[in-house]
C-alpha positions as YAML, in Angstrom:
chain: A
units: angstrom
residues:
- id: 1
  name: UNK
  ca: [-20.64, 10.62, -13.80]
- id: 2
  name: UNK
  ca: [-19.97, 9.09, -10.85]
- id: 3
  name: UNK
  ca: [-22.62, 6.79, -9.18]
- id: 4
  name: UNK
  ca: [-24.17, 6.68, -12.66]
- id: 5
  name: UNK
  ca: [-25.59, 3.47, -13.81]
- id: 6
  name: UNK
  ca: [-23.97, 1.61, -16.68]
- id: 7
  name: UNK
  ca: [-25.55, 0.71, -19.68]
- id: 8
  name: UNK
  ca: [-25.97, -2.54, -20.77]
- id: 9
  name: UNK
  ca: [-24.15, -2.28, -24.14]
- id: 10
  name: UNK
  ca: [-23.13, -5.65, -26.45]
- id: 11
  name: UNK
  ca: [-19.90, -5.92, -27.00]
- id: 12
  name: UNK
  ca: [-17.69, -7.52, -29.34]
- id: 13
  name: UNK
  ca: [-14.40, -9.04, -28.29]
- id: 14
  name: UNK
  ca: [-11.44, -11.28, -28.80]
- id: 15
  name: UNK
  ca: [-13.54, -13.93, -26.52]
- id: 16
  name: UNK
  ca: [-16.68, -13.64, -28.27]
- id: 17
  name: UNK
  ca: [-20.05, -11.05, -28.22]
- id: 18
  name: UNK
  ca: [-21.77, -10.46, -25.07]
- id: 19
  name: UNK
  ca: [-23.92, -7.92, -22.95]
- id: 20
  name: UNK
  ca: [-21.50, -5.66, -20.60]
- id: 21
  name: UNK
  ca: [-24.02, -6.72, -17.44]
- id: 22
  name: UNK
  ca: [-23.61, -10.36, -18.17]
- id: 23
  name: UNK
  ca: [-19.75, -10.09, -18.12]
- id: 24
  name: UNK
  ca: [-20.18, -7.76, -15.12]
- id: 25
  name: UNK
  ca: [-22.74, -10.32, -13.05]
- id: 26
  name: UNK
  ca: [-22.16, -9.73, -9.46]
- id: 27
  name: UNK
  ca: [-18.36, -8.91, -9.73]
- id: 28
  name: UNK
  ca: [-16.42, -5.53, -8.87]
- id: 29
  name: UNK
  ca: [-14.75, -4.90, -12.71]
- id: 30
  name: UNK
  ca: [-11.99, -2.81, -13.79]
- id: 31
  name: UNK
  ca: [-12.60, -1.28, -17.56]
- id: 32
  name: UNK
  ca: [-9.53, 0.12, -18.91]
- id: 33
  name: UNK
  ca: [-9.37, 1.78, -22.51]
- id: 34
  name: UNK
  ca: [-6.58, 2.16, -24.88]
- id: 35
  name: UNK
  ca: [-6.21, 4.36, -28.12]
- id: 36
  name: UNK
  ca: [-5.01, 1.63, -30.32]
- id: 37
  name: UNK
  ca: [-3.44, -2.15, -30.23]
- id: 38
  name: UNK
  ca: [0.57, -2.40, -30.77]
- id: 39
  name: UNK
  ca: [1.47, 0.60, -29.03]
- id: 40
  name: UNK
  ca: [4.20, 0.48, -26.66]
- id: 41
  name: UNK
  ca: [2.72, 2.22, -23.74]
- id: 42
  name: UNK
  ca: [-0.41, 0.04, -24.12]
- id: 43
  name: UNK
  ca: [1.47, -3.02, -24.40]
- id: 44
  name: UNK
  ca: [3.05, -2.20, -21.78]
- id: 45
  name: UNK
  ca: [-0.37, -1.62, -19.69]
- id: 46
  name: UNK
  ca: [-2.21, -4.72, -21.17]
- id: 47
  name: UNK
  ca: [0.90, -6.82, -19.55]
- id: 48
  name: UNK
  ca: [1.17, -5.06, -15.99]
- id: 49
  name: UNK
  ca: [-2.65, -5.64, -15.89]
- id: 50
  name: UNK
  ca: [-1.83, -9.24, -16.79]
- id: 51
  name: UNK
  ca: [0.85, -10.05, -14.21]
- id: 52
  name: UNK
  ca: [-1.79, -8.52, -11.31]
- id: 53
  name: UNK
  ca: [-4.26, -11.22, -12.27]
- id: 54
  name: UNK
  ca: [-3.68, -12.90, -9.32]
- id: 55
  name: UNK
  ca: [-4.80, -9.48, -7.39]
- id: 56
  name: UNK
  ca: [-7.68, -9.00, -9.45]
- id: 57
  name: UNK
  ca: [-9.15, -12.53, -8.68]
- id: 58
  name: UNK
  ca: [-8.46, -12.05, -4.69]
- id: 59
  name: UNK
  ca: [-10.61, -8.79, -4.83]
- id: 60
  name: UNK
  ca: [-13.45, -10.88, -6.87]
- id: 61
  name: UNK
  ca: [-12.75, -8.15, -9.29]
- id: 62
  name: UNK
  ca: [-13.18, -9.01, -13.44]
- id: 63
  name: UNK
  ca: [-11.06, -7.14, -15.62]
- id: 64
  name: UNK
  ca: [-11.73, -6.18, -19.17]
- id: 65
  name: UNK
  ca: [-9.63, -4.12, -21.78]
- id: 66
  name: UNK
  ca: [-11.10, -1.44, -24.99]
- id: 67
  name: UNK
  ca: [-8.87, -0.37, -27.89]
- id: 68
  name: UNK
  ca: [-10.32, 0.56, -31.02]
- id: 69
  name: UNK
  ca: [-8.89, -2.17, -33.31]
- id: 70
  name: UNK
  ca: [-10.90, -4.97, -34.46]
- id: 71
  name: UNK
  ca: [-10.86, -8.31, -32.79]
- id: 72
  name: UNK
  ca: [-8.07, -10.15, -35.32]
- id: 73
  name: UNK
  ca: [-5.86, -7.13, -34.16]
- id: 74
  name: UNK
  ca: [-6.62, -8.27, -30.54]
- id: 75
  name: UNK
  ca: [-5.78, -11.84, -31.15]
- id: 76
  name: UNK
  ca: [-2.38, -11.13, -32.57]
- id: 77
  name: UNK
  ca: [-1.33, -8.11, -30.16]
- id: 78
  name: UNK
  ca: [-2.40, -10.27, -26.83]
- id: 79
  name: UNK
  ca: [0.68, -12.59, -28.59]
- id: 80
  name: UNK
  ca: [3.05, -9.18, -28.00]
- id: 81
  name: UNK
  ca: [1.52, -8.60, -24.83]
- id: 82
  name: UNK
  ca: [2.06, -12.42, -23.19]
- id: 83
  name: UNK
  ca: [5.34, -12.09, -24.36]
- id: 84
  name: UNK
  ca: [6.14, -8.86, -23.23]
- id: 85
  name: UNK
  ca: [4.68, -9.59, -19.77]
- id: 86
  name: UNK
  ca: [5.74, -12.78, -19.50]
- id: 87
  name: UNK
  ca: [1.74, -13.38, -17.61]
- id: 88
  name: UNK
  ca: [-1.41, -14.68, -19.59]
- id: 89
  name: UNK
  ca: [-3.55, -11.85, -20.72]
- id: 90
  name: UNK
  ca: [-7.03, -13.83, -20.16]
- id: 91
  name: UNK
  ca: [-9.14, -11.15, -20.21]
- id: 92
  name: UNK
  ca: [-11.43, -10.11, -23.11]
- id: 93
  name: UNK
  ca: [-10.36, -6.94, -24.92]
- id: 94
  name: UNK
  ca: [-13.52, -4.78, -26.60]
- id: 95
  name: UNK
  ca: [-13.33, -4.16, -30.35]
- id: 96
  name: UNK
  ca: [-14.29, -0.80, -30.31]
- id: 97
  name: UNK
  ca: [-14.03, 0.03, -33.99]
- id: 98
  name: UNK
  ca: [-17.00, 2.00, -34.31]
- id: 99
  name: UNK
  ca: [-16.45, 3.97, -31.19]
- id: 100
  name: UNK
  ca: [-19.80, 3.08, -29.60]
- id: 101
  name: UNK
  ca: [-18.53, 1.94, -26.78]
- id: 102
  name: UNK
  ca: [-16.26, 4.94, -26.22]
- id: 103
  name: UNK
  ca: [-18.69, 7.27, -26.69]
- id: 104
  name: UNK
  ca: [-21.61, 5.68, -24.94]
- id: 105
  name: UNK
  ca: [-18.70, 5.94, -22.04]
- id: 106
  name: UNK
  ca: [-18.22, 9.60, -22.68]
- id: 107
  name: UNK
  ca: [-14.53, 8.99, -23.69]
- id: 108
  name: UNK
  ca: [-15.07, 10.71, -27.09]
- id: 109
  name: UNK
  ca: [-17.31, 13.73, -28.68]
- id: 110
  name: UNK
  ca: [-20.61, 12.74, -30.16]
- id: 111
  name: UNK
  ca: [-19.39, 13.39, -34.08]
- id: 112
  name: UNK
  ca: [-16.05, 11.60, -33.38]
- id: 113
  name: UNK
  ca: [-14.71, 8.84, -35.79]
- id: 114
  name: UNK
  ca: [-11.56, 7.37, -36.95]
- id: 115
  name: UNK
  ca: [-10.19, 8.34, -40.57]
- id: 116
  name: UNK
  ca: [-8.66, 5.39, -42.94]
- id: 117
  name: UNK
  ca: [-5.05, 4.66, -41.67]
- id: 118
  name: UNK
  ca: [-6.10, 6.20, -38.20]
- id: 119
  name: UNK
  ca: [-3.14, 6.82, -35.35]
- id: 120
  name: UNK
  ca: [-3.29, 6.43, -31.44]
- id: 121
  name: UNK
  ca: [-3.37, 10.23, -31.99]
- id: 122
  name: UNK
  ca: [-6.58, 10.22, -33.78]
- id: 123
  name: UNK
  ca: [-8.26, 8.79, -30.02]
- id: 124
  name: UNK
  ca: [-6.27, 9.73, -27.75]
- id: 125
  name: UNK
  ca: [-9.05, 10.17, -25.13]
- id: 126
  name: UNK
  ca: [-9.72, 7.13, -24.95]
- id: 127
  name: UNK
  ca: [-7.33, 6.37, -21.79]
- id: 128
  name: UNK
  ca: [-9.76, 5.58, -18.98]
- id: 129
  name: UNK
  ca: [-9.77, 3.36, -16.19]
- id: 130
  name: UNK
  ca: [-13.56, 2.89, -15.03]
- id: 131
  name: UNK
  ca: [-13.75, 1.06, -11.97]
- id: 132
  name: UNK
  ca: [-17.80, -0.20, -11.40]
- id: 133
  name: UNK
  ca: [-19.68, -1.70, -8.68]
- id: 134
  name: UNK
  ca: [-21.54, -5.11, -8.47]
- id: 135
  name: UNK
  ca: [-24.67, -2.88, -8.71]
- id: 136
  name: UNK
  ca: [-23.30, -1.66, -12.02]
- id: 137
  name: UNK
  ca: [-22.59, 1.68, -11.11]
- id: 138
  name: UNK
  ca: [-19.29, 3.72, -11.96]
- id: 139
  name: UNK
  ca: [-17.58, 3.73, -8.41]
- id: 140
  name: UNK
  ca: [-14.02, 5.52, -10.06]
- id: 141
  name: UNK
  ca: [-12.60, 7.23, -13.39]
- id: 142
  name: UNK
  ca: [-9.34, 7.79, -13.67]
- id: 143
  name: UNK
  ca: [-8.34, 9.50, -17.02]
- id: 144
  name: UNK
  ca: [-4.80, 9.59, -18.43]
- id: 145
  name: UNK
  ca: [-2.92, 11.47, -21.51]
- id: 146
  name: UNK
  ca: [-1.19, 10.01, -23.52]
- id: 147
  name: UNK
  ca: [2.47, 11.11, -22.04]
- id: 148
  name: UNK
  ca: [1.38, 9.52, -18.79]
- id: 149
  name: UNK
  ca: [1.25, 5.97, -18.14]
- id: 150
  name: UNK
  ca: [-1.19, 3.90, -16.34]
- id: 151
  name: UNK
  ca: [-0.11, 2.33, -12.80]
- id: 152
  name: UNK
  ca: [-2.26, -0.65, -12.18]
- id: 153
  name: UNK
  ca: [-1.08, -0.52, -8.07]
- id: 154
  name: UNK
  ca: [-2.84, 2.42, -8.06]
- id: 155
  name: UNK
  ca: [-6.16, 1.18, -9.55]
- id: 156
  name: UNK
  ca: [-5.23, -2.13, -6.66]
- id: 157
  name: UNK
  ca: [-5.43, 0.73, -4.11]
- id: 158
  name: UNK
  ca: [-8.44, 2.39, -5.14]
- id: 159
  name: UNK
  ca: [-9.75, -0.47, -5.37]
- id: 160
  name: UNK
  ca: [-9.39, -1.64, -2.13]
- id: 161
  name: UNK
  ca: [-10.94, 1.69, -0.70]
- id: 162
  name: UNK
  ca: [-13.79, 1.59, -2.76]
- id: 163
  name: UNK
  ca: [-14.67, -2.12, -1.69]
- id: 164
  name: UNK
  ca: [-13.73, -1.16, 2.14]
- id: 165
  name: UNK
  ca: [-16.49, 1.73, 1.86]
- id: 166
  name: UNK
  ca: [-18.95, -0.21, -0.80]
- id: 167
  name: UNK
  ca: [-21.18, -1.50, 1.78]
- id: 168
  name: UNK
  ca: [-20.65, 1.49, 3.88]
- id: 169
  name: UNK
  ca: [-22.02, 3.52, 1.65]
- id: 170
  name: UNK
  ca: [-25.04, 2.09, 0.27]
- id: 171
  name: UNK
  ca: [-25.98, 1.32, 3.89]
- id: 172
  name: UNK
  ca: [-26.14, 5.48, 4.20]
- id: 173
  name: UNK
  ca: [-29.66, 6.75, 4.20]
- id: 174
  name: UNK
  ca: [-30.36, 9.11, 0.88]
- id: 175
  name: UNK
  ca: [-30.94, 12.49, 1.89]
...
C-alpha cells in the first residue's frame, strides 16, 4: 500500500546477508523482482537496469534486484547478464527461495510455494518494481505480467517526479 512503511526484513544475497533498512540507509531505492534467474526477459531487465547505473547514482538512488533462485544461481546468471548488457551488474540480487520476501511484499498469496523443478510460471507475480523513500516508505509499485516487459526510463521518470514532490509532500500538513 502506498505510503506504507517497509519492513525491515534480512535478506540474503549474492553480496552477502543484511537488513533491508541498512541497505536502504538514507537513499531513494529501486526494488525490482523477477520470477526466476536465466530467463530472457529478465536478463534482459537485470542488464538495462545495469547500463542506467550511471542514472541511478545521479538520483542518489540504490538499486537492488529479487528472483527466487538461490544465491550460486545469482553468481553465475549476473555472468549472462554483464555479458548480455555489456554494463557491470553491481547491485545485490535477493535470494528469495523461500518466498519470504515476496510475500512479506504482497507479491504472492499467503500459502504460495515453489514445487521441485519450479518454472518462471510457477511465480509469475513476482514482477514488481517498488520504488521507496529515504523514510522507508513505498513511494511507487509498478506491477508487470509476464508478456510485458519492464522499461527502466520509465521507473527514471517516476522517479524523478517522486523526488521533485518528496519534500513537497511531507512538508503538507496531515489532515
Amino acid at each position: 500500500m502506498l505510503n506504507a512503511f517497509l519492513p525491515n526484513l534480512e535478506l540474503e544475497t549474492d553480496q552477502g546477508t543484511f537488513k533491508l533498512h541498512d541497505f536502504i540507509g538514507d537513499s531513494w531505492t529501486i526494488l525490482f523482482s523477477h520470477p526466476k534467474d536465466f530467463t530472457p526477459v529478465c536478463t534482459t531487465e537485470f542488464g538495462a537496469v545495469s547500463q542506467l547505473s550511471a542514472e541511478w547514482e545521479k538520483r542518489g538512488t540504490k538499486v537492488i534486484g529479487l528472483s527466487v533462485d538461490g544465491v550460486e544461481e545469482h553468481h553465475q546468471w549476473k555472468k549472462d547478464i554483464e555479458s548480455f548488457s555489456g554494463a557491470k551488474a553491481d547491485f545485490p540480487i535477493i535470494a528469495d527461495e523461500s518466498l519470504a520476501v515476496s510475500k512479506a511484499l504482497d507479491m504472492l498469496p499467503a500459502d504460495a510455494y515453489l514445487p521441485d523443478g519450479s518454472t518462471a510460471a510457477d511465480s509469475a507475480s513476482v514482477r514488481v518494481v517498488f520504488i521507496f523513500s529515504p523514510d522507508k516508505k513505498l513511494q511507487l509499485t509498478m506491477t508487470y505480467p509476464m508478456s510485458v516487459g519492464r522499461n527502466f526510463a520509465e521507473a527514471l521518470r517516476a522517479l524523478d517526479a517522486l523526488q521533485a514532490s518528496y519534500g513537497v509532500l511531507i512538508a503538507m500538513p496531515a489532515n
